[in-house]
Rosetta silent file (secondary structure, phi, psi, omega in degrees, C-alpha in Angstrom):
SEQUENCE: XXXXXXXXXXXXXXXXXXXXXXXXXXXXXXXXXXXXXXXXXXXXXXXXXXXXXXXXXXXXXXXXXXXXXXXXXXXXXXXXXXXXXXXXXXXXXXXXXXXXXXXXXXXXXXXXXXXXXXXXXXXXXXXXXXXXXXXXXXXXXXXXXXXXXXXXXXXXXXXXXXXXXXXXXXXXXXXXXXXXXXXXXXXXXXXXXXXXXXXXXXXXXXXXXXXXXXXXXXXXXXXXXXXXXXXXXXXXXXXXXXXXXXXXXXXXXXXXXX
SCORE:     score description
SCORE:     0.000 S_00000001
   1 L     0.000  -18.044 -136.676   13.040    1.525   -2.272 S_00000001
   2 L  -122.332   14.098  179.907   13.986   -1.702    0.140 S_00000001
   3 H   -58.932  -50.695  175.192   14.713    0.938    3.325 S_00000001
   4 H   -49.638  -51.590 -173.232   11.766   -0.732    5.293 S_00000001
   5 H   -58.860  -44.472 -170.649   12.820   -4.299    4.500 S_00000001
   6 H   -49.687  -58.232 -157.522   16.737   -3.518    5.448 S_00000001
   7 H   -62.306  -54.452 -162.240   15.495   -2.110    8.790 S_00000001
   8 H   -56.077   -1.523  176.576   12.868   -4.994    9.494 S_00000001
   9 H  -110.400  -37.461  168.516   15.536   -7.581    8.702 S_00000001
  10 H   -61.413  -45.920 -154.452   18.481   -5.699   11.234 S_00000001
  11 H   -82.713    9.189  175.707   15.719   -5.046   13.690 S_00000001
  12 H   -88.113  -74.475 -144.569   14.591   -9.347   13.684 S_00000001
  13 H   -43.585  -80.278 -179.999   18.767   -9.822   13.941 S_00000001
  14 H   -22.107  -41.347 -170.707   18.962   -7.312   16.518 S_00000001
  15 H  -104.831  -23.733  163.533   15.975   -8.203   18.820 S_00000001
  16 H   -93.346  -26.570  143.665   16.480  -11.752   18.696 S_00000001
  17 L   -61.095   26.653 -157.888   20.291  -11.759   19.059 S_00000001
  18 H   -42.113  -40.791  178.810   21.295   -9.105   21.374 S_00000001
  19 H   -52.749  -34.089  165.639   24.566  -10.380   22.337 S_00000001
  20 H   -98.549   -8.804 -176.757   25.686  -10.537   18.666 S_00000001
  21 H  -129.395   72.108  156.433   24.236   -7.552   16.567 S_00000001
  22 L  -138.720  162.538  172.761   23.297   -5.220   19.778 S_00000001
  23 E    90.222 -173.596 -163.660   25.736   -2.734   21.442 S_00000001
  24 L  -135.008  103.481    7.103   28.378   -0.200   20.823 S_00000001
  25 L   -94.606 -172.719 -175.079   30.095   -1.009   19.156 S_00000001
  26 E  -113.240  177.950 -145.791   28.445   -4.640   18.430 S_00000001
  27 L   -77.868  -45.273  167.103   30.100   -7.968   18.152 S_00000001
  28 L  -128.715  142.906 -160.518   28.499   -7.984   14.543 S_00000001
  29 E   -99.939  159.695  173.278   28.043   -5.718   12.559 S_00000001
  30 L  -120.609  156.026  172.288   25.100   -5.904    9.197 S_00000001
  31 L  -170.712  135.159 -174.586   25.300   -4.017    6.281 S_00000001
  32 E  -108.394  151.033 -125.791   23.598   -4.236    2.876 S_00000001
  33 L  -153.991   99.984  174.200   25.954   -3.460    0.229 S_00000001
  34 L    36.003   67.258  178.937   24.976   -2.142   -3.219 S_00000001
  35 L   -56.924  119.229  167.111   21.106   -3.298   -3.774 S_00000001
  36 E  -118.667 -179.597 -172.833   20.424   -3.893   -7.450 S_00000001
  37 E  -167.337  153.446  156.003   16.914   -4.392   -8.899 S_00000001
  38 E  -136.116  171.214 -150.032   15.037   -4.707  -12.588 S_00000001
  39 E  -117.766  119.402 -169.364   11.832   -3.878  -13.492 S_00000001
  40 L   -86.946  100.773  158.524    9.481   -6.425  -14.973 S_00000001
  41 H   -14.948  -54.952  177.931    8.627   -5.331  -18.502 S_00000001
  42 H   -90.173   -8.950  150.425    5.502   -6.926  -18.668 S_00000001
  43 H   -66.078  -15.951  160.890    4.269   -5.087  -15.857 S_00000001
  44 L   -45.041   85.769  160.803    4.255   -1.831  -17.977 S_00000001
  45 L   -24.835  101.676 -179.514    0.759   -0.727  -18.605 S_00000001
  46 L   -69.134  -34.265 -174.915    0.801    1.040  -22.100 S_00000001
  47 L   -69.438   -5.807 -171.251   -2.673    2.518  -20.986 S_00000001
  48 L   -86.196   32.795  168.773   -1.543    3.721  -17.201 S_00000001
  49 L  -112.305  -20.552 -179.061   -1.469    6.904  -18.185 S_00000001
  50 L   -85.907  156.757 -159.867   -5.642    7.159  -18.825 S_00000001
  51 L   -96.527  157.265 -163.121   -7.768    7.532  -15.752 S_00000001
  52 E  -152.529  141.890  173.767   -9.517    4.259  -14.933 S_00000001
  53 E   -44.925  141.413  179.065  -11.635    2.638  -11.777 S_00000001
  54 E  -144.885 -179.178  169.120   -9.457    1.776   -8.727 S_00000001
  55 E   -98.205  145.897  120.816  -10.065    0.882   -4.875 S_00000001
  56 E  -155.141 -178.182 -166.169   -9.483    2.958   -2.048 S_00000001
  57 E  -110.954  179.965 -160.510   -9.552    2.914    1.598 S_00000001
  58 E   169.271  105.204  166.973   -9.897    5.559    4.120 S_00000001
  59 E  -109.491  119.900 -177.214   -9.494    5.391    8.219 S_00000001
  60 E   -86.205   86.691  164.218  -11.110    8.065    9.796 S_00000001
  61 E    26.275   79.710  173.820  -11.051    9.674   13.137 S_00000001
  62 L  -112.944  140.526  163.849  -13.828    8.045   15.581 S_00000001
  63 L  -134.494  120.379  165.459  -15.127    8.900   18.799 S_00000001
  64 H    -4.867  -72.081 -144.386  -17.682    7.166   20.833 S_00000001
  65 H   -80.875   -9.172  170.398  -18.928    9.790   22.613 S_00000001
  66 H  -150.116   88.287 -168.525  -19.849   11.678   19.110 S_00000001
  67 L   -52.902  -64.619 -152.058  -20.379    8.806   16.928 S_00000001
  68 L   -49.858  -38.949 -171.677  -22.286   11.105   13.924 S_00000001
  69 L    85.765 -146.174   31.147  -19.300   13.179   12.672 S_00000001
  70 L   -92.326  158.844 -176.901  -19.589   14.416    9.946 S_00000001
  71 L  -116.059   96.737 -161.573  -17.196   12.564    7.958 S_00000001
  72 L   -43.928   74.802 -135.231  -14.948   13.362    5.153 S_00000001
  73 L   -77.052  168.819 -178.455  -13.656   10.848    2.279 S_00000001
  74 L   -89.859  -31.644 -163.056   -9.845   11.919    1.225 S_00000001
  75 L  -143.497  129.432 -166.908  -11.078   11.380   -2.707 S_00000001
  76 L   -55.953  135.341 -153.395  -14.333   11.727   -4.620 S_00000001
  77 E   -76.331  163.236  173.338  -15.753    8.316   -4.365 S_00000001
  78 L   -89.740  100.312 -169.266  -16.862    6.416   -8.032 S_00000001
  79 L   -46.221  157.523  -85.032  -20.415    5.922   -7.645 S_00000001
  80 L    58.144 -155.277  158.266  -21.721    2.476   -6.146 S_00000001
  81 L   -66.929  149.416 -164.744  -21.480    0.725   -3.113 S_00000001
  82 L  -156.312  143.041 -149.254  -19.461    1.298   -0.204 S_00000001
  83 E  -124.609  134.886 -162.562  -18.422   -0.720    2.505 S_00000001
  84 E  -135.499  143.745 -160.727  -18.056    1.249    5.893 S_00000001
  85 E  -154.683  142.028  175.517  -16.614   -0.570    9.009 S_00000001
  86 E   -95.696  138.829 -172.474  -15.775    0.591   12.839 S_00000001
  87 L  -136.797   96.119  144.717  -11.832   -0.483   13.668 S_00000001
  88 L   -47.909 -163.257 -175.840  -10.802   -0.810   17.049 S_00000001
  89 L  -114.342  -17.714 -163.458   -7.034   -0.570   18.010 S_00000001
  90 L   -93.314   22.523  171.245   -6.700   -4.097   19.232 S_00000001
  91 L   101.890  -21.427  174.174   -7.578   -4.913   15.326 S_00000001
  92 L   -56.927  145.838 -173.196  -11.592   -5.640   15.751 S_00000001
  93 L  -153.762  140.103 -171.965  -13.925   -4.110   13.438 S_00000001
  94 L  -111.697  146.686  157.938  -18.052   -4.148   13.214 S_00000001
  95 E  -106.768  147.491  169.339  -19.797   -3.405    9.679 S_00000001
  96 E  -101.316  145.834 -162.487  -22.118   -0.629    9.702 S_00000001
  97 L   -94.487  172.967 -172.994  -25.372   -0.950    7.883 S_00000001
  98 H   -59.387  -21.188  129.760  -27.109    1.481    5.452 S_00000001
  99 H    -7.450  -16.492 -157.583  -29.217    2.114    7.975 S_00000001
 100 H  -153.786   18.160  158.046  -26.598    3.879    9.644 S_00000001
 101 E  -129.639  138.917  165.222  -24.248    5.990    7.007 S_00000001
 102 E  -119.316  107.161  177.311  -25.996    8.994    5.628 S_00000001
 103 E  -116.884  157.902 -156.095  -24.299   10.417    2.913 S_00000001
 104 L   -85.244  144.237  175.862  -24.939   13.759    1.715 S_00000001
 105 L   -74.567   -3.437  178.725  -26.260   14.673   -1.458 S_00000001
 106 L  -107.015   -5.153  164.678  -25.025   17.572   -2.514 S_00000001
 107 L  -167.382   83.691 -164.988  -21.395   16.264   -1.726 S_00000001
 108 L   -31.315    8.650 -161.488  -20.526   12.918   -2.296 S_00000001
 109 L  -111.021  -33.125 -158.047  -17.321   12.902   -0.098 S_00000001
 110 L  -101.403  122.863  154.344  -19.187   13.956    2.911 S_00000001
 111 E  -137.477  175.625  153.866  -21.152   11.312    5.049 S_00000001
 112 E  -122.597  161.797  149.647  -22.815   11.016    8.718 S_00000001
 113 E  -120.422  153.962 -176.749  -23.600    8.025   11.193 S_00000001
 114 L  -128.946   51.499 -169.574  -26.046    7.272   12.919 S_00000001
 115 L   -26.251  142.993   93.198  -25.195    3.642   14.537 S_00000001
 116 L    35.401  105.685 -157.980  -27.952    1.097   15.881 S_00000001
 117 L   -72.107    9.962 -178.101  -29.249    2.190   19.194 S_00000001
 118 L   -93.507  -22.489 -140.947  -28.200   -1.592   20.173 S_00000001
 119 L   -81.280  135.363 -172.042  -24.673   -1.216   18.421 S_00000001
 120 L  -103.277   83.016  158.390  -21.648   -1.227   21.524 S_00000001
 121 L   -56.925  -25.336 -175.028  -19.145    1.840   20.534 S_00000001
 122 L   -70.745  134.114 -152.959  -16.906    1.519   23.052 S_00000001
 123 L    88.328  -48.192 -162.260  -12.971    0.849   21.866 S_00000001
 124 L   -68.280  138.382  172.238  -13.718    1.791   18.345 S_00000001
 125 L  -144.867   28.333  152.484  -11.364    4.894   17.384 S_00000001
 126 E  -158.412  166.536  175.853  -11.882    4.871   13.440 S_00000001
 127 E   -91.000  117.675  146.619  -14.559    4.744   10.743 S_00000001
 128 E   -83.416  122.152 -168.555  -12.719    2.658    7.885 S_00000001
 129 E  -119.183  175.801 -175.776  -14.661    3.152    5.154 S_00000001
 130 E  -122.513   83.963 -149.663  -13.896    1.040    1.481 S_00000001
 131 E  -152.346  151.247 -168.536  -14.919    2.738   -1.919 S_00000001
 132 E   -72.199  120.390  170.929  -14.448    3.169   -5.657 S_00000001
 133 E  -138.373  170.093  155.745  -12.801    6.146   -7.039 S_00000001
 134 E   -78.308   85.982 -163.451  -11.484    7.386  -10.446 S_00000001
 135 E  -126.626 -172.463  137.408   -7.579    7.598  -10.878 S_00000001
 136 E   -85.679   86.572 -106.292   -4.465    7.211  -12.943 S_00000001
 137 E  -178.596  136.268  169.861   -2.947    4.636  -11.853 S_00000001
 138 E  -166.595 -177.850 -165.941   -0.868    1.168  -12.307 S_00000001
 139 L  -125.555  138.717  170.800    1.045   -1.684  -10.605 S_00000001
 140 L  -111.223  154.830 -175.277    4.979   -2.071  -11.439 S_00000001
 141 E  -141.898   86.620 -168.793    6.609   -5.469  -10.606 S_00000001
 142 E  -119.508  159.649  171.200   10.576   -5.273   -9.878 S_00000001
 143 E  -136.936  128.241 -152.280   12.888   -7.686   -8.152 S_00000001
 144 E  -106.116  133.201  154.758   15.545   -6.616   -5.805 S_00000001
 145 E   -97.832  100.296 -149.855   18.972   -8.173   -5.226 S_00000001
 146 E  -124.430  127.982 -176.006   20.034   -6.992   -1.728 S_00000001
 147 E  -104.479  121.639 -170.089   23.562   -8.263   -0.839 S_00000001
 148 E  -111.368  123.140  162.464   23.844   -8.666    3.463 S_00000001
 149 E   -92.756  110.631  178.728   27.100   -8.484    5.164 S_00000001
 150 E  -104.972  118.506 -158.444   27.849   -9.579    8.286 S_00000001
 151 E   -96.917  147.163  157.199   31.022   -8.234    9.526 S_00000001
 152 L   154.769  145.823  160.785   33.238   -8.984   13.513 S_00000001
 153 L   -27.240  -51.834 -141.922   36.571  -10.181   14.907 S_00000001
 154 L  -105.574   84.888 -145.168   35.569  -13.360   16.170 S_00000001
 155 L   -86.406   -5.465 -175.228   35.395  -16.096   13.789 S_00000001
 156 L   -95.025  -29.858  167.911   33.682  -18.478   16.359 S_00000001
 157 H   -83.780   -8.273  159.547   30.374  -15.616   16.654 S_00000001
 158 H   -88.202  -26.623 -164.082   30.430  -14.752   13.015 S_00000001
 159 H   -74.897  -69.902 -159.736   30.279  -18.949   12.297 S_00000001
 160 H   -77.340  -42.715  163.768   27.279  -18.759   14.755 S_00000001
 161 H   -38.077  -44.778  176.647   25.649  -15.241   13.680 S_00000001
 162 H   -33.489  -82.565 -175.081   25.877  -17.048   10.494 S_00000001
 163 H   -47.045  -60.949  174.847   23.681  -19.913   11.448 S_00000001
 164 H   -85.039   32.989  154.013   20.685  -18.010   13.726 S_00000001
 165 H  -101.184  -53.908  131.562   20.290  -15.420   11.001 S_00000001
 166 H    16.460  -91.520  173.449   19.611  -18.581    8.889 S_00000001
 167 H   -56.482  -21.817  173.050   17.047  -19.425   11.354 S_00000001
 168 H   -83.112  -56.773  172.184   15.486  -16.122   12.248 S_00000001
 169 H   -49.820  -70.825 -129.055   14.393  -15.509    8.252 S_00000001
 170 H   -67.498  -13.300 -157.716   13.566  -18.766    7.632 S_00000001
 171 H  -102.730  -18.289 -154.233   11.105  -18.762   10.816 S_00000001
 172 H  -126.632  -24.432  151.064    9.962  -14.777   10.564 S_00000001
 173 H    46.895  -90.094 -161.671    9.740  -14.635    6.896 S_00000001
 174 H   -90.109   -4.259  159.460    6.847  -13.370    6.304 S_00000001
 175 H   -45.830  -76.616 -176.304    6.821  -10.693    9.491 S_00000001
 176 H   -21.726  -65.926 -173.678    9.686   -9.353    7.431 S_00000001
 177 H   -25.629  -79.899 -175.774    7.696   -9.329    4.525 S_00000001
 178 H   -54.066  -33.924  172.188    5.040   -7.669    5.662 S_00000001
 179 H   -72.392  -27.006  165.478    7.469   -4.830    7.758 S_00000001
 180 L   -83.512    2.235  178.908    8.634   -3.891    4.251 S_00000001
 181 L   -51.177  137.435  165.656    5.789   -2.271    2.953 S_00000001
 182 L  -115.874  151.865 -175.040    6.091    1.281    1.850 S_00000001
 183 E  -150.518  121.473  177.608    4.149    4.370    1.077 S_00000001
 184 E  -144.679  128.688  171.127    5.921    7.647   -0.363 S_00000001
 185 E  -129.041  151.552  170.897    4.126   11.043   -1.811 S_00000001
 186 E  -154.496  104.687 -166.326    4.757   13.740   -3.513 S_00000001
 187 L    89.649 -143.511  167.172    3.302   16.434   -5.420 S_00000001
 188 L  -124.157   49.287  144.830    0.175   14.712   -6.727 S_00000001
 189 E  -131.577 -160.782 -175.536    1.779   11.578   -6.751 S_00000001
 190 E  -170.079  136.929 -165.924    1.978    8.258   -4.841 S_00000001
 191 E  -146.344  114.422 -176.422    3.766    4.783   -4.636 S_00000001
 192 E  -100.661  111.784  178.391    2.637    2.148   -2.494 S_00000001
 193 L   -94.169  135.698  165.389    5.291   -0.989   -2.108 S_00000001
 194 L  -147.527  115.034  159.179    4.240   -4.587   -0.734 S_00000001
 195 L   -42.776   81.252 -179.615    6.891   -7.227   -0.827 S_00000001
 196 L   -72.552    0.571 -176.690    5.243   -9.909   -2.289 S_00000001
 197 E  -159.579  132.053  126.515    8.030  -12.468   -2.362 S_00000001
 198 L  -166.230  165.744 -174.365   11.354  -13.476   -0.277 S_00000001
 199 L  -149.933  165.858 -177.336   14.493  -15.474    0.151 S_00000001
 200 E  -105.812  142.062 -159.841   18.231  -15.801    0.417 S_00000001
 201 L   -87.081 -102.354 -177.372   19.394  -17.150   -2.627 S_00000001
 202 L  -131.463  148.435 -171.534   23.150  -18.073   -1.228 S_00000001
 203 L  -121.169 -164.067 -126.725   25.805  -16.906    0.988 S_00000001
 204 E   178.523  122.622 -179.522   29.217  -16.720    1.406 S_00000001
 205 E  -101.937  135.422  172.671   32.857  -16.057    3.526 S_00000001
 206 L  -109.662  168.870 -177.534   34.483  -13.171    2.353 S_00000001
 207 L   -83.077  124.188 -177.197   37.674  -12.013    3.011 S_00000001
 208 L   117.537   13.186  167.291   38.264   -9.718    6.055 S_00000001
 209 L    73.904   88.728 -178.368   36.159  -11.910    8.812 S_00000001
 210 E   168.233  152.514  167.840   32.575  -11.499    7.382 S_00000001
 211 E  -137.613  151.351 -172.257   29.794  -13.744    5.199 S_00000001
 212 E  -131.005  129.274  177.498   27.790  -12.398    2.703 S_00000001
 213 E  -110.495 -179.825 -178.206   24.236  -13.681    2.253 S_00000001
 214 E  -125.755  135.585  160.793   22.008  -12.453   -1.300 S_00000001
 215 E  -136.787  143.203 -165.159   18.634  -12.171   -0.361 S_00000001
 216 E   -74.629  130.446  174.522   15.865  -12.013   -3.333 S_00000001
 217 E  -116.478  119.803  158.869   12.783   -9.219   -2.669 S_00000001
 218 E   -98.389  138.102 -176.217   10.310   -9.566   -5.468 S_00000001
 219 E  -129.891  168.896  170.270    8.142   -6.086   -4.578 S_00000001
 220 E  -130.183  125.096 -171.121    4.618   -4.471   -6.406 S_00000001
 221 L   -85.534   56.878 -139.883    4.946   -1.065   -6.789 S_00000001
 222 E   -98.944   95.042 -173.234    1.023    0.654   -7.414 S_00000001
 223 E   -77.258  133.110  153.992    2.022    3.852   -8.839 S_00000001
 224 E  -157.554  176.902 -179.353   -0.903    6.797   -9.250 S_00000001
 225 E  -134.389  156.063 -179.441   -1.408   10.659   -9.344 S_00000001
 226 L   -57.202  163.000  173.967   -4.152   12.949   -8.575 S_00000001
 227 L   -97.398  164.317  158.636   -6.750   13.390  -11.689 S_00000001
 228 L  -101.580  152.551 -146.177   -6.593   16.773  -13.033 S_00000001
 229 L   -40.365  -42.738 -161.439   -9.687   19.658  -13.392 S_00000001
 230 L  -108.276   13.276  151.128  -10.279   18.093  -16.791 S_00000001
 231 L   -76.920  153.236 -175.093   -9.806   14.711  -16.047 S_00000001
 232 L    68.005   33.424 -162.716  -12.383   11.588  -15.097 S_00000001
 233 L  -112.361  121.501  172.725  -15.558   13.786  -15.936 S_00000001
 234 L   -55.572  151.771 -179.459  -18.032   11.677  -17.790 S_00000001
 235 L   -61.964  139.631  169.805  -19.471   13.099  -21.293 S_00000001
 236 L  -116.211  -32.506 -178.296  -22.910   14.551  -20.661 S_00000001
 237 L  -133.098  137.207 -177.301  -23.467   16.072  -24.302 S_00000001
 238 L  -122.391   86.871 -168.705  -22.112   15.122  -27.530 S_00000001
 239 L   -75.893  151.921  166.033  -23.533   18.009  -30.093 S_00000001
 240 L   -64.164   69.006 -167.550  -23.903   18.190  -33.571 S_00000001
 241 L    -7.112  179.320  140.873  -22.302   21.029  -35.927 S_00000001
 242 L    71.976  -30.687 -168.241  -25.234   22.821  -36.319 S_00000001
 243 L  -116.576  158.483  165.268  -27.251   21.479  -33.431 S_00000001
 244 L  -123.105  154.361 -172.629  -28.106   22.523  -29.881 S_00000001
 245 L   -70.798  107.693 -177.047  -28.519   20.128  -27.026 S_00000001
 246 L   -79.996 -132.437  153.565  -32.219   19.110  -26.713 S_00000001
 247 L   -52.411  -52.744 -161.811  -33.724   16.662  -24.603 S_00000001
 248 L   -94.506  154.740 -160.850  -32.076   14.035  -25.077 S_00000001
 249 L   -83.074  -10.250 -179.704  -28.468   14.277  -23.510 S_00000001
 250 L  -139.008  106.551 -171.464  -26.365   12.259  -26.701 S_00000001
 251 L  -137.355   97.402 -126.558  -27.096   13.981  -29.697 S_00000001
 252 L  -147.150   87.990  163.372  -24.667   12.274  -32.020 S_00000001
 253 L   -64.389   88.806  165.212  -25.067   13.193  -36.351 S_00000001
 254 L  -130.190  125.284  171.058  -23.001   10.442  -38.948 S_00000001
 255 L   -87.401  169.909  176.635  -22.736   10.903  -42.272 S_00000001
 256 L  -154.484  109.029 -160.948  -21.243    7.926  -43.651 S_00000001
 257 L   -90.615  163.104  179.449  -20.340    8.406  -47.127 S_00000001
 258 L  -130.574    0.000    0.000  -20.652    5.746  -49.482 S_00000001
């Protein structure tokens, strides 16, 4: 699951070191070496199998020159409020006001805009919009043991590889961190990774010209699946042996025997 982190931890070594972990072959070599992990118990949801309110997000396609769209959510939103935003590329973002998302009524997935004839478009290349849906869905909590070997000839450049890879985590941390995130689908489901926690525990000289460091990943997994046809539909009638649905929409008969 830890593919992201490995590369984002070679490619810090790599880009800050060239002389020791770049070239062919290079003066040192990394390699992580039989990644173990357990699964935090008490993150198991007995209940993550029933569908339940969640967040999601959605970045959309924008173009200036034909702001209105129309524009498409990926999943039918949970009614409320919904928070719709313009996202440049250099990271900037405006909110747009109700005034100025029209969404349609006959299909809640579907909106337009109509921006603020004052409102400055230029740069913006997505809609991000932020909104409530219904899913099936839960967060896992595991912690990874990833053992890193640094391998070479030279016992005076593995002594010093040693030493700035020491300093390149402790100073880049949380870039790393953040570079390990993951997203994998399949089918109709999906598992979204964010490192939330890490450090090297302790290293090591091994035999064969090489130190071995352990470094600790705590990650949050947020597992979900598509709902299915008959899932997430709210009750509209609750009937009665015997009865048909009148006016009122909860039509609900208990005997209670005594």
């Amino acid at each position: 699951m830890l593919l992201s982190l490995q590369n984002a931890f070679v490619e810090l070594l790599e880009t800050s070191f060239p002389d020791l972990f770049n070239g062919t072959p290079a003066p040192i070599q990394v390699k992580f070496q039989n990644p173990a992990w357990t699964l935090d118990a008490a993150s198991a949801d007995p209940t993550a199998g029933e569908p339940g309110q969640d967040d999601a997000t959605d970045l959309l396609a924008f173009d200036p020159a034909q702001p209105a769209g129309p524009y498409t959510l990926s999943r039918p939103p949970y009614p409320g409020p919904k928070r719709v935003y313009l996202r440049a590329a250099d990271g900037g973002r405006q909110t747009l006001g109700p005034a100025e998302v029209h969404w349609d009524s006959d299909n809640p997935r579907s909106f337009t805009l109509q921006p603020k004839p004052t409102r400055v478009l230029t740069g913006f290349n997505q809609v991000e919009v932020l909104y409530g849906v219904t899913a099936v869905f839960t967060q896992l909590k595991s912690h990874h043991q990833l053992p890193v070997i640094l391998s070479g000839t030279d016992d005076a450049e593995l002594e010093r590889a040693e030493a700035l890879t020491l300093a390149a985590f402790a100073l880049n941390r949380e870039a790393v961190m953040a570079a390990g995130a993951f997203s994998h689908a399949g089918g109709d489901y999906t598992a979204v990774g964010t490192v939330k926690g890490l450090k090297l525990l302790k290293g090591a000289a091994t035999p064969g010209s090489s130190r071995e460091f352990l470094l600790d990943a705590e990650v949050e997994l947020k597992v979900s699946r598509a709902l299915a046809e008959d899932e997430g539909r709210p009750i509209l009638h609750i009937v009665s042996p015997g009865k048909t649905p009148g006016a009122r929409k909860v039509d609900i008969d208990i005997d209670v025997e005594s």
